[in-house]
Amino acid sequence: MDAIRKQASKLREQVARQQQAVMRRLGSISHDSLMVDEAELSCHQQLKNLYNSTKAAKHFQRHIVRGVEGLISVSSKQMEIVKRLAEDCCKYGNENEMTHAHLARASSYFGSSHNLIEKERETLLKTLGDQVCEPLRALINGAPLEDARHLAHRYDKLRQDLEAQVAEVLRRRSKLGGSSISEESSIKLQTAEARLNELKSSVMALGREATAAMLSVEEQQQEMTFQTLRTMVDAERSYHQHALAIIEKLHAEMTLEKQTKEISSPPVNTQKDIYEWLGHQDKKSNGSDNHGHNNQDDSYFLAKVVHQFDAEAEGELCLSVDDYVVVRQVGLNGWSEGECKGKAGWFPSAYVQRQEIAPASKLS
């Protein structure tokens, strides 16, 4: 429909220009009395550009609304799936805390973290719905845009009437060239010219009003669309920042849980190794059992305690921060054996820091 209207308007303008050219060649009327002045033509062109601009902005706003609505719909379904997974993880963690402590805690961390992430996603979707979709819908269907477009349509209709009246005046003036002019024809011409002047004034006034209304709507569209895009960026940025912080915390918790598990789990056959080593601690011959550990033979080293360790099982050695330990064996899976303050036993290798290497003969 818009394309047909544009084509008809172009045809009318072409006909009017052709009529004006013919009458100028005949010398019947001057250029100033034809159609309208340059100011009106400029107003007409500006209004046409504004109409196209606001139409394009309206379509763009609709695309944004549809896109955000689709995102909200898909994200809501994803949230349901992730929430069920998080609930299952938390449930397993609560039910197996006593039997499988490490996995239970890890499951609880995972479930709790993803519940927090989904809450952040809920906030994001609510922001998109309340601060993006709703304002754009209101502007798309709002009265200012419809009123401005209505004024533009009225202007086009009135301009069509003006063009028709110009043709009427041209037709009646062309009859003045005859030898005899009736009084009736003269009166009709004067009436037609008076009507033409009225239409010119009305077209100019309505054109200015419609242009002002369309300019206001265009500015509001541009500002609102930009603001909603900025809101989307801010909301997504906040969501991803919070989600990243939660994931980083979860990663740290899982890493710590893994380290704790490695530290708290004694080496394979640890108790057996401890008992056998205690029974042969005075034997430094090559025939002593290695038990899967890296024996330092006759070269021990000193280590400083950097983390306190409380022995929980027989054969483990209590350590206090800043104590020095003579490390005699370093296990392959995170445990070392040594002597501190006259007591010997096993302790986590990560709890001490090597200070120097000394031959066994100097470590009495």
Tab-separated table of N, CA and C in Angstrom, residues 141 164 181 198:
chain	number	residue	atom	x	y	z
A	141	ASN	N	3.522	0.928	19.777
A	141	ASN	CA	2.060	1.046	19.724
A	141	ASN	C	1.543	2.332	20.351
A	164	ALA	N	-5.257	18.958	-7.209
A	164	ALA	CA	-6.484	18.972	-8.020
A	164	ALA	C	-6.994	20.400	-8.218
A	181	ILE	N	-15.561	36.733	-22.509
A	181	ILE	CA	-15.475	36.098	-21.197
A	181	ILE	C	-16.755	36.426	-20.450
A	198	GLU	N	-6.572	29.086	-0.027
A	198	GLU	CA	-6.915	28.467	1.260
A	198	GLU	C	-6.196	27.130	1.418
